[in-house]
Short mmCIF file of C-alpha atoms in Angstrom, two decimals:
data_model
loop_
_atom_site.label_atom_id
_atom_site.label_comp_id
_atom_site.label_asym_id
_atom_site.label_seq_id
_atom_site.Cartn_x
_atom_site.Cartn_y
_atom_site.Cartn_z
CA PRO A 943 130.24 12.00 -58.78
CA MET A 944 132.59 13.88 -56.46
CA MET A 945 133.39 16.62 -58.97
CA ASN A 946 130.00 17.78 -60.13
CA GLY A 947 126.34 16.88 -60.32
CA ILE A 948 122.85 18.24 -59.96
CA GLY A 949 123.74 19.50 -56.49
CA GLY A 950 126.34 21.93 -57.86
CA ASP A 951 126.56 25.15 -59.88
CA LEU A 952 127.10 25.99 -63.54
CA PHE A 953 128.61 28.77 -65.66
CA ALA A 954 128.56 28.85 -69.45
CA LEU A 955 129.56 30.85 -72.51
CA TYR A 956 127.65 30.29 -75.76
CA TRP A 957 129.04 31.46 -79.11
CA ASP A 958 126.35 31.92 -81.76
CA ALA A 959 128.17 31.39 -85.04
CA LYS A 960 125.39 32.90 -87.15
CA THR A 961 125.19 36.23 -85.32
CA GLY A 962 128.76 36.33 -84.01
CA LYS A 963 127.48 37.05 -80.50
CA LEU A 964 128.80 35.57 -77.26
CA TYR A 965 126.32 34.95 -74.44
CA GLY A 966 127.20 34.46 -70.78
CA LEU A 967 125.19 32.56 -68.18
CA ASN A 968 125.72 32.66 -64.42
CA ALA A 969 123.87 29.75 -62.81
CA SER A 970 125.56 29.92 -59.43
CA GLY A 971 123.27 29.63 -56.44
CA TRP A 972 122.81 31.96 -53.52
CA ALA A 973 123.01 31.53 -49.76
CA PRO A 974 119.78 30.54 -48.01
CA GLN A 975 117.89 33.40 -46.40
CA GLY A 976 118.65 32.00 -42.96
CA LEU A 977 122.38 31.50 -43.51
CA THR A 978 123.70 34.59 -41.76
CA ILE A 979 126.72 35.58 -39.71
CA SER A 980 124.54 35.71 -36.60
CA HIS A 981 123.33 32.14 -37.27
CA LEU A 982 126.91 30.88 -37.54
CA LYS A 983 127.97 32.74 -34.40
CA ALA A 984 125.00 31.23 -32.56
CA ILE A 985 126.26 27.72 -33.32
CA GLY A 986 129.79 28.64 -32.25
CA ALA A 987 131.47 29.21 -35.62
CA THR A 988 134.30 31.75 -35.67
CA SER A 989 135.06 31.31 -39.37
CA MET A 990 133.18 30.03 -42.39
CA PRO A 991 132.76 26.24 -42.20
CA GLN A 992 134.37 24.28 -45.02
CA SER A 993 131.93 21.36 -45.10
CA GLY A 994 128.58 20.37 -43.67
CA ILE A 995 125.08 21.76 -44.03
CA ASP A 996 126.00 25.39 -43.37
CA THR A 997 128.17 25.50 -46.49
CA VAL A 998 125.29 24.51 -48.78
CA THR A 999 124.06 27.13 -51.23
CA VAL A 1000 121.18 26.69 -53.68
CA PRO A 1001 122.35 24.38 -56.50
CA GLY A 1002 122.18 26.22 -59.83
CA ALA A 1003 123.15 23.54 -62.36
CA VAL A 1004 119.68 22.21 -63.22
CA ALA A 1005 118.27 25.71 -63.64
CA GLY A 1006 121.29 26.51 -65.80
CA TRP A 1007 120.63 23.53 -68.07
CA ASN A 1008 117.01 24.60 -68.40
CA THR A 1009 117.87 28.21 -69.20
CA LEU A 1010 120.40 27.18 -71.86
CA HIS A 1011 117.96 24.67 -73.34
CA GLU A 1012 115.12 27.18 -73.54
CA ARG A 1013 117.26 29.61 -75.54
CA PHE A 1014 119.52 27.38 -77.61
CA GLY A 1015 118.39 23.76 -77.25
CA ARG A 1016 117.18 21.67 -80.18
CA LEU A 1017 116.55 18.21 -78.77
CA PRO A 1018 113.45 17.54 -76.65
CA TRP A 1019 114.22 18.17 -72.97
CA LYS A 1020 113.43 14.61 -71.87
CA ASP A 1021 115.73 13.12 -74.51
CA ILE A 1022 118.91 14.81 -73.31
CA PHE A 1023 118.77 12.95 -69.98
CA GLN A 1024 118.48 9.42 -71.35
CA THR A 1025 122.21 8.67 -71.58
CA ALA A 1026 122.85 9.98 -68.06
CA ILE A 1027 119.92 7.95 -66.71
CA PHE A 1028 121.28 4.84 -68.43
CA TYR A 1029 124.73 5.19 -66.87
CA ALA A 1030 123.30 6.01 -63.43
CA ASP A 1031 121.12 2.88 -63.56
CA GLU A 1032 123.42 0.45 -65.36
CA GLY A 1033 126.68 1.83 -64.01
CA TYR A 1034 130.09 2.71 -65.40
CA PRO A 1035 133.65 1.54 -64.65
CA VAL A 1036 135.48 3.82 -62.22
CA PRO A 1037 138.53 5.34 -64.00
CA GLU A 1038 141.93 5.86 -62.41
CA LEU A 1039 141.84 9.58 -61.59
CA ILE A 1040 138.29 9.42 -60.21
CA HIS A 1041 139.21 6.38 -58.12
CA GLY A 1042 142.03 8.34 -56.50
CA TYR A 1043 139.74 11.26 -55.61
CA TRP A 1044 137.15 8.81 -54.25
CA GLU A 1045 139.72 7.18 -51.97
CA ASP A 1046 140.76 10.60 -50.67
CA SER A 1047 137.13 11.41 -49.78
CA VAL A 1048 136.28 8.37 -47.65
CA GLU A 1049 136.68 10.15 -44.32
CA ASP A 1050 134.28 12.92 -45.39
CA LEU A 1051 131.72 10.46 -46.77
CA LEU A 1052 131.68 8.47 -43.54
CA ARG A 1053 130.42 11.54 -41.64
CA ASP A 1054 127.05 11.49 -43.43
CA ALA A 1055 124.87 8.37 -43.29
CA GLU A 1056 123.36 8.86 -46.76
CA SER A 1057 126.72 9.62 -48.38
CA ARG A 1058 128.07 6.49 -46.75
CA ARG A 1059 125.18 4.40 -48.09
CA VAL A 1060 125.27 5.76 -51.66
CA PHE A 1061 128.97 6.24 -52.37
CA LEU A 1062 130.70 3.57 -50.24
CA HIS A 1063 130.40 -0.21 -50.05
CA ASN A 1064 131.37 -1.65 -46.68
CA ASP A 1065 132.85 1.78 -45.94
CA LYS A 1066 135.17 1.57 -48.94
CA PRO A 1067 135.06 3.32 -52.33
CA PRO A 1068 134.52 1.32 -55.52
CA ALA A 1069 137.68 -0.36 -56.75
CA LEU A 1070 139.48 0.82 -59.86
CA GLY A 1071 137.47 -0.46 -62.83
CA GLU A 1072 134.52 -1.57 -60.69
CA ILE A 1073 131.04 -0.80 -62.07
CA PHE A 1074 129.39 1.92 -59.96
CA GLN A 1075 125.60 2.25 -60.06
CA ASN A 1076 123.43 4.96 -58.52
CA HIS A 1077 119.74 4.08 -58.84
CA ASP A 1078 118.68 7.00 -56.62
CA LEU A 1079 120.36 9.46 -58.99
CA ALA A 1080 118.65 7.77 -61.95
CA LYS A 1081 115.34 8.39 -60.17
CA ALA A 1082 116.16 12.09 -59.68
CA LEU A 1083 117.22 12.48 -63.32
CA ARG A 1084 113.97 10.83 -64.48
CA LEU A 1085 111.98 13.32 -62.42
CA ILE A 1086 113.85 16.23 -64.02
CA ALA A 1087 113.45 14.73 -67.50
CA GLN A 1088 109.72 14.13 -67.07
CA GLN A 1089 108.69 17.14 -64.98
CA GLY A 1090 111.28 19.74 -65.95
CA ALA A 1091 113.56 21.85 -63.77
CA ASN A 1092 110.60 22.71 -61.55
CA SER A 1093 110.85 19.25 -60.01
CA PHE A 1094 114.23 20.27 -58.61
CA TYR A 1095 113.24 23.70 -57.26
CA ARG A 1096 109.55 23.28 -56.43
CA GLY A 1097 108.73 19.57 -56.65
CA GLU A 1098 109.73 16.22 -55.21
CA ILE A 1099 113.49 16.81 -55.35
CA ALA A 1100 113.09 20.21 -53.68
CA GLN A 1101 111.19 18.57 -50.83
CA ALA A 1102 113.95 15.98 -50.43
CA ILE A 1103 116.57 18.75 -50.27
CA LEU A 1104 114.54 20.62 -47.65
CA ARG A 1105 114.01 17.49 -45.52
CA THR A 1106 117.73 16.75 -45.65
CA SER A 1107 118.59 20.32 -44.64
CA GLN A 1108 116.07 20.41 -41.80
CA THR A 1109 117.20 17.04 -40.44
CA LEU A 1110 120.78 18.32 -40.22
CA GLY A 1111 119.91 21.73 -38.76
CA GLY A 1112 120.29 23.66 -42.00
CA THR A 1113 118.56 26.90 -42.93
CA MET A 1114 117.27 26.17 -46.46
CA LEU A 1115 113.63 27.15 -47.02
CA GLU A 1116 111.16 26.55 -49.86
CA ALA A 1117 111.53 30.14 -51.07
CA ASP A 1118 115.32 29.82 -51.30
CA LEU A 1119 114.88 27.14 -53.96
CA ALA A 1120 111.68 28.35 -55.62
CA GLU A 1121 112.84 31.94 -56.14
CA PHE A 1122 116.22 31.08 -57.64
CA ALA A 1123 116.89 31.87 -61.31
CA PRO A 1124 120.11 31.97 -63.38
CA GLU A 1125 121.25 35.29 -64.81
CA TRP A 1126 122.29 36.15 -68.36
CA VAL A 1127 125.40 38.31 -68.07
CA GLU A 1128 127.63 40.24 -70.45
CA PRO A 1129 131.04 38.56 -70.81
CA ILE A 1130 134.08 40.66 -69.92
CA SER A 1131 137.05 40.80 -72.27
CA ILE A 1132 140.45 42.20 -73.10
CA THR A 1133 142.53 42.27 -76.25
CA TYR A 1134 145.68 40.20 -75.77
CA ARG A 1135 148.11 40.88 -78.61
CA ASP A 1136 145.71 40.38 -81.57
CA TRP A 1137 143.23 37.99 -79.91
CA THR A 1138 140.11 38.86 -77.90
CA ILE A 1139 139.89 36.86 -74.66
CA TYR A 1140 136.54 36.48 -72.87
CA GLU A 1141 135.63 35.44 -69.35
CA LEU A 1142 132.48 35.76 -67.26
CA PRO A 1143 132.19 38.68 -64.82
CA PRO A 1144 132.16 38.30 -61.01
CA ASN A 1145 131.18 36.49 -58.83
CA GLY A 1146 133.48 34.14 -60.79
CA GLN A 1147 137.24 34.66 -60.85
CA GLY A 1148 137.64 35.11 -64.61
CA MET A 1149 138.72 38.73 -64.23
CA ALA A 1150 141.95 37.50 -62.61
CA ALA A 1151 142.92 35.65 -65.80
CA LEU A 1152 142.32 38.81 -67.83
CA GLU A 1153 144.22 41.04 -65.40
CA MET A 1154 147.16 38.63 -65.43
CA LEU A 1155 147.22 38.64 -69.23
CA ASN A 1156 147.07 42.44 -69.25
CA ILE A 1157 150.07 42.62 -66.92
CA MET A 1158 151.94 40.07 -69.04
CA GLN A 1159 151.44 42.01 -72.25
CA THR A 1160 153.06 45.14 -70.88
CA SER A 1161 156.24 43.44 -72.13
CA LEU A 1162 156.99 41.17 -75.08
CA ALA A 1163 156.89 37.41 -74.67
CA SER A 1164 160.37 35.99 -74.12
CA SER A 1165 162.12 34.90 -77.30
CA GLU A 1166 163.71 32.12 -75.24
CA GLY A 1167 160.37 30.30 -75.04
CA PRO A 1168 157.50 29.71 -72.60
CA LEU A 1169 159.67 27.69 -70.20
CA SER A 1170 162.51 30.19 -69.97
CA VAL A 1171 163.42 31.74 -66.63
CA THR A 1172 162.39 35.19 -67.85
CA GLU A 1173 158.96 34.07 -69.06
CA LEU A 1174 158.15 31.88 -66.06
CA HIS A 1175 159.21 34.56 -63.58
CA LYS A 1176 157.08 37.19 -65.33
CA LYS A 1177 154.01 34.96 -65.30
CA ILE A 1178 154.47 33.93 -61.67
CA GLU A 1179 154.75 37.55 -60.55
CA ALA A 1180 151.84 38.69 -62.73
CA MET A 1181 149.77 35.93 -61.18
CA LYS A 1182 150.51 37.15 -57.64
CA LEU A 1183 149.42 40.68 -58.50
CA ALA A 1184 146.19 39.54 -60.16
CA TYR A 1185 145.33 37.13 -57.35
CA ALA A 1186 145.88 39.79 -54.69
CA ASP A 1187 143.29 41.96 -56.44
CA LEU A 1188 140.95 39.02 -56.98
CA TYR A 1189 140.76 38.09 -53.31
CA ARG A 1190 140.36 41.70 -52.27
CA TYR A 1191 137.61 42.77 -54.67
CA ASN A 1192 135.72 39.77 -56.07
CA ALA A 1193 132.13 39.33 -54.88
CA ASP A 1194 128.53 39.11 -56.07
CA PRO A 1195 128.05 42.31 -58.13
CA ARG A 1196 124.36 42.35 -57.18
CA SER A 1197 125.45 43.12 -53.62
CA ASP A 1198 128.79 44.88 -53.99
CA GLN A 1199 130.42 47.09 -56.60
CA VAL A 1200 133.33 45.20 -58.15
CA PRO A 1201 135.77 47.52 -60.02
CA VAL A 1202 136.07 45.27 -63.08
CA LYS A 1203 136.62 48.10 -65.55
CA GLY A 1204 139.44 49.56 -63.48
CA LEU A 1205 141.08 46.21 -62.80
CA LEU A 1206 141.13 45.42 -66.53
CA SER A 1207 142.33 48.81 -67.76
CA GLN A 1208 145.66 49.04 -69.57
CA SER A 1209 146.78 51.90 -67.33
CA TYR A 1210 146.20 49.83 -64.20
CA ALA A 1211 148.06 46.86 -65.72
CA LYS A 1212 151.06 49.10 -66.38
CA GLU A 1213 151.06 50.33 -62.78
CA ARG A 1214 150.88 46.78 -61.44
CA ALA A 1215 153.62 45.59 -63.83
CA LYS A 1216 155.99 48.21 -62.41
CA LEU A 1217 155.93 46.25 -59.13
CA ILE A 1218 157.59 43.22 -60.74
CA ASN A 1219 161.28 42.91 -59.91
CA PRO A 1220 162.82 41.07 -62.89
CA ASN A 1221 165.42 39.42 -60.64
CA LYS A 1222 163.56 38.62 -57.43
CA ALA A 1223 160.35 36.90 -56.35
CA ALA A 1224 157.85 38.90 -54.32
CA CYS A 1225 156.54 36.92 -51.37
CA ASP A 1226 153.91 39.31 -49.99
CA VAL A 1227 151.86 41.10 -52.62
CA ALA A 1228 149.12 43.56 -51.68
CA ALA A 1229 146.02 44.44 -53.65
CA GLY A 1230 146.15 47.62 -55.69
CA GLU A 1231 143.74 50.55 -55.96
CA PRO A 1232 142.10 50.27 -59.39
CA PRO A 1233 140.34 53.27 -60.96
CA SER A 1234 136.65 53.36 -60.01
CA SER A 1235 133.89 52.74 -62.52
CA ASP A 1236 136.30 19.77 -58.09
CA THR A 1237 135.01 20.56 -61.17
CA THR A 1238 133.94 19.22 -64.58
CA TYR A 1239 134.41 21.17 -67.81
CA LEU A 1240 133.20 20.53 -71.34
CA SER A 1241 133.50 22.42 -74.60
CA VAL A 1242 131.34 21.53 -77.58
CA VAL A 1243 131.22 22.78 -81.16
CA ASP A 1244 128.53 21.68 -83.62
CA ARG A 1245 128.65 21.44 -87.42
CA GLU A 1246 127.37 25.03 -87.69
CA GLY A 1247 130.22 26.40 -85.59
CA ASN A 1248 128.18 27.18 -82.46
CA ILE A 1249 130.35 26.69 -79.36
CA VAL A 1250 129.44 25.97 -75.74
CA SER A 1251 132.08 26.47 -73.07
CA LEU A 1252 130.53 25.10 -69.86
CA ILE A 1253 131.76 24.26 -66.39
CA GLN A 1254 130.09 22.69 -63.34
CA SER A 1255 131.29 21.84 -59.87
CA ASN A 1256 130.46 20.74 -56.34
CA TYR A 1257 133.53 22.77 -55.20
CA ALA A 1258 135.18 20.25 -52.84
CA ALA A 1259 135.05 16.53 -53.59
CA PHE A 1260 131.44 15.50 -52.91
CA GLY A 1261 130.78 19.15 -51.98
CA SER A 1262 129.46 19.57 -48.47
CA GLY A 1263 129.77 15.83 -47.87
CA ILE A 1264 125.98 15.65 -47.53
CA THR A 1265 123.87 13.53 -49.88
CA VAL A 1266 120.17 14.28 -50.42
CA ARG A 1267 118.14 11.47 -48.89
CA GLY A 1268 116.80 9.11 -51.56
CA MET A 1269 118.08 11.18 -54.50
CA GLY A 1270 121.68 9.99 -54.89
CA PHE A 1271 123.49 13.32 -55.25
CA SER A 1272 125.63 15.41 -52.94
CA LEU A 1273 125.07 19.09 -52.21
CA GLN A 1274 127.80 21.58 -53.01
CA ASN A 1275 129.75 23.51 -50.38
CA ARG A 1276 130.15 26.82 -52.25
CA GLY A 1277 129.24 28.73 -49.10
CA ALA A 1278 132.69 27.79 -47.77
CA LEU A 1279 134.10 30.59 -49.92
CA PHE A 1280 132.18 33.35 -48.13
CA SER A 1281 134.03 35.57 -45.68
CA LEU A 1282 132.71 36.47 -42.22
CA ASP A 1283 134.70 39.72 -42.27
CA PRO A 1284 132.24 42.60 -42.88
CA SER A 1285 135.03 44.70 -44.40
CA TYR A 1286 135.34 42.31 -47.37
CA PRO A 1287 132.98 42.50 -50.37
CA ASN A 1288 132.59 38.70 -50.29
CA VAL A 1289 131.07 38.72 -46.80
CA LEU A 1290 128.23 36.26 -46.18
CA ALA A 1291 124.69 37.60 -46.63
CA PRO A 1292 121.27 36.04 -47.38
CA HIS A 1293 120.55 35.38 -51.09
CA LYS A 1294 124.07 36.48 -51.98
CA ARG A 1295 126.23 34.43 -54.34
CA PRO A 1296 129.69 33.51 -53.02
CA PHE A 1297 133.06 34.05 -54.66
CA HIS A 1298 133.22 31.34 -57.33
CA THR A 1299 136.24 29.49 -58.70
CA ILE A 1300 134.79 27.80 -61.81
CA ILE A 1301 135.22 29.75 -65.05
CA PRO A 1302 134.57 28.87 -68.70
CA ALA A 1303 136.50 30.87 -71.30
CA PHE A 1304 136.45 31.80 -74.98
CA MET A 1305 138.89 33.47 -77.35
CA GLU A 1306 138.72 34.59 -80.97
CA ARG A 1307 140.73 36.10 -83.77
CA GLY A 1308 139.37 36.45 -87.28
CA ASN A 1309 138.09 33.06 -88.42
CA GLN A 1310 139.34 31.18 -85.34
CA HIS A 1311 137.09 30.66 -82.31
CA ILE A 1312 138.20 28.66 -79.25
CA GLY A 1313 136.10 27.52 -76.31
CA PHE A 1314 138.24 26.31 -73.41
CA GLY A 1315 138.34 25.69 -69.70
CA ILE A 1316 140.75 24.20 -67.20
CA MET A 1317 139.46 22.58 -64.02
CA GLY A 1318 141.54 23.29 -60.95
CA GLY A 1319 139.77 25.29 -58.25
CA PRO A 1320 141.43 28.63 -57.42
CA ASN A 1321 144.22 28.00 -59.93
CA GLN A 1322 141.96 28.23 -62.97
CA PRO A 1323 142.75 31.87 -63.92
CA LEU A 1324 146.47 31.07 -63.91
CA ALA A 1325 145.94 28.00 -66.08
CA HIS A 1326 143.81 30.04 -68.49
CA ALA A 1327 146.52 32.67 -68.85
CA GLN A 1328 149.17 30.02 -69.52
CA PHE A 1329 146.97 28.37 -72.17
CA VAL A 1330 146.29 31.70 -73.90
CA SER A 1331 149.98 32.61 -73.89
CA ASN A 1332 150.91 29.22 -75.35
CA VAL A 1333 148.47 29.75 -78.23
CA VAL A 1334 149.02 33.46 -78.85
CA ASP A 1335 152.66 34.06 -77.94
CA TYR A 1336 154.15 30.73 -78.93
CA GLY A 1337 151.89 29.51 -81.74
CA MET A 1338 150.94 26.19 -80.17
CA ASN A 1339 147.89 24.26 -81.34
CA ILE A 1340 145.23 23.75 -78.68
CA GLN A 1341 146.38 20.23 -77.76
CA ALA A 1342 150.00 21.31 -77.31
CA ALA A 1343 148.86 24.41 -75.39
CA LEU A 1344 146.94 22.25 -72.91
CA GLU A 1345 149.69 19.69 -72.46
CA ALA A 1346 152.61 22.13 -72.14
CA PRO A 1347 154.28 22.15 -68.69
CA ARG A 1348 152.45 24.35 -66.20
CA PHE A 1349 152.99 25.84 -62.78
CA THR A 1350 150.50 26.80 -60.13
CA VAL A 1351 150.37 28.20 -56.62
CA SER A 1352 150.22 26.27 -53.37
CA SER A 1353 148.90 29.15 -51.27
CA ARG A 1354 147.38 32.60 -51.71
CA ARG A 1355 150.42 34.39 -50.34
CA GLY A 1356 154.10 33.68 -50.29
CA CYS A 1357 156.49 32.29 -52.87
CA ASN A 1358 155.37 28.66 -52.90
CA ILE A 1359 155.01 27.40 -56.47
CA LEU A 1360 154.13 23.93 -57.76
CA ILE A 1361 155.78 23.18 -61.10
CA GLU A 1362 155.97 20.12 -63.33
CA SER A 1363 159.20 18.17 -63.66
CA ARG A 1364 159.34 18.64 -67.43
CA VAL A 1365 160.85 22.08 -66.84
CA LYS A 1366 164.65 21.91 -67.15
CA SER A 1367 166.57 21.48 -63.90
CA GLU A 1368 168.80 24.49 -64.72
CA THR A 1369 165.68 26.66 -65.07
CA LEU A 1370 164.34 25.42 -61.74
CA GLN A 1371 167.66 26.21 -60.06
CA GLN A 1372 167.66 29.76 -61.42
CA LEU A 1373 164.07 30.33 -60.29
CA SER A 1374 164.96 29.06 -56.82
CA GLY A 1375 167.87 31.47 -56.76
CA MET A 1376 165.44 34.33 -57.39
CA GLY A 1377 163.47 33.38 -54.28
CA HIS A 1378 160.76 31.14 -55.72
CA GLN A 1379 160.07 28.23 -53.38
CA LEU A 1380 159.47 25.39 -55.81
CA GLU A 1381 157.78 22.06 -55.26
CA VAL A 1382 158.44 19.89 -58.30
CA ARG A 1383 155.57 17.58 -59.26
CA ARG A 1384 155.38 14.71 -61.72
CA GLU A 1385 155.53 15.29 -65.49
CA TYR A 1386 151.76 15.59 -65.94
CA SER A 1387 150.30 16.56 -62.57
CA SER A 1388 146.54 16.91 -62.09
CA ALA A 1389 147.34 19.60 -59.50
CA MET A 1390 148.05 21.92 -62.44
CA GLY A 1391 144.44 21.68 -63.61
CA ARG A 1392 142.82 19.52 -66.25
CA GLY A 1393 141.65 21.19 -69.45
CA GLN A 1394 139.56 20.74 -72.57
CA ALA A 1395 139.29 22.93 -75.67
CA VAL A 1396 137.59 23.10 -79.05
CA LEU A 1397 138.49 25.29 -82.02
CA HIS A 1398 136.22 26.17 -84.95
CA ASP A 1399 137.71 27.60 -88.14
CA SER A 1400 134.87 29.46 -89.85
CA HIS A 1401 136.74 29.67 -93.18
CA SER A 1402 137.37 25.95 -93.59
CA ASN A 1403 134.41 24.89 -91.38
CA VAL A 1404 136.74 22.44 -89.65
CA ASN A 1405 136.48 21.69 -85.93
CA TYR A 1406 139.38 20.69 -83.68
CA GLY A 1407 139.23 19.17 -80.20
CA ALA A 1408 141.82 18.83 -77.44
CA SER A 1409 141.83 17.03 -74.09
CA ASP A 1410 144.42 17.32 -71.34
CA ALA A 1411 146.60 14.29 -70.61
CA ARG A 1412 146.37 15.19 -66.91
CA ALA A 1413 142.73 14.00 -66.74
CA ASP A 1414 140.36 11.22 -67.77
CA GLY A 1415 138.69 13.36 -70.45
CA SER A 1416 138.67 12.92 -74.21
CA ALA A 1417 138.06 14.83 -77.43
CA GLU A 1418 135.23 13.17 -79.37
CA PRO A 1419 133.93 14.01 -82.86
CA GLU A 1420 130.23 14.59 -83.45
CA PRO A 1421 128.61 11.46 -84.93
CA PRO A 1422 127.67 11.84 -88.60
CA PRO A 1423 123.99 12.57 -89.26
CA LEU A 1424 121.83 9.51 -89.88
CA LYS A 1425 120.50 9.12 -93.41
#
């Protein structure tokens, strides 16, 4: 419940096997009309809050489900909620990873009376393996199943959201919810070696994964392997360059012009790659000048080869820390990613969508089509690029590509790198000697992101699934059709 829910946002890619077309959906919500810089200054804020009612943006997930269902769904709308309603009502055993996140969130949950009531028992989280029930959430899901998405944006759930916001001094109004609609968008892509890699355009951060891959392919992959000093250094430095551009330019393209075409051009990648010193880590990387022009992920492939790559999130654990009264779900805190600096494209404005971290992905070559995603907040583009390189450059299958040792960043700037202990000690020593400040984590660290992937081979009509050992997920086959 801390990672995603009906109070969060959704992004999806849908591959139509029959037509060979990839569709993109942006179901991320916007800031309330009253959530302005002047409002925050009036309550004494000098920077964007990271939790609480003033970080809440309109939740887009339910509208996203509805939009996907209207275009591609086959089952009756009410039927697709029955399993979720069952588990909300009857409960489920709390798994190990989720239990750890729950324990880490107790302090935040105690700040909100409804969060405390719904998600804690005697001010403590459920024990590992304990059955957790949420009857209020079951009620909300029944309303959505019976009355459609309108119940969330114009009906009983909407009224509960508005009452919660007003009680806590929030700015959400009826029109903020009622006027919201997801947006079909054209996926952005690059060719990496002989594969085509797709991400969604801004306000998500998928363009950083593509820029990083473009920088990486200005040179050949190291023949010494993906965990060699040469290969790791190149990827770390490419990441810094791509992230510098991401945080400088990414924003809601409805409000600001984001130079996606320039950032993803081969010529720009070559210019950025020239900044990489093959023998030394760069600890302060600036954005370039391109030419003008807690999260849950799932990937599904059906027997016809259609693929859904979908990701949802509350952002932080339990989002804003605020639970909607009587409805059993927490509201996201995506507004925390807005800037209050007017010189930045991602500056807060009414009905603007914030910089978003969650990104589904897709890649294809010939008869092979892969839907994948890797949960992990701001580190998702980096994890995507490492997965793609493992598949394309080093011929790994999708399970091996997910489970291979990964590294990630511990801050936006500087040389601080988190890396898994499966990398050889000699390699770590050499990287440290180049100026990389390494923090070695356990063999399979959830800090590196947690991924899922499916592959459909259109020649053999065989589907493959993969699930990351760093998480509680699984790869499950589709049940055979009933006779």
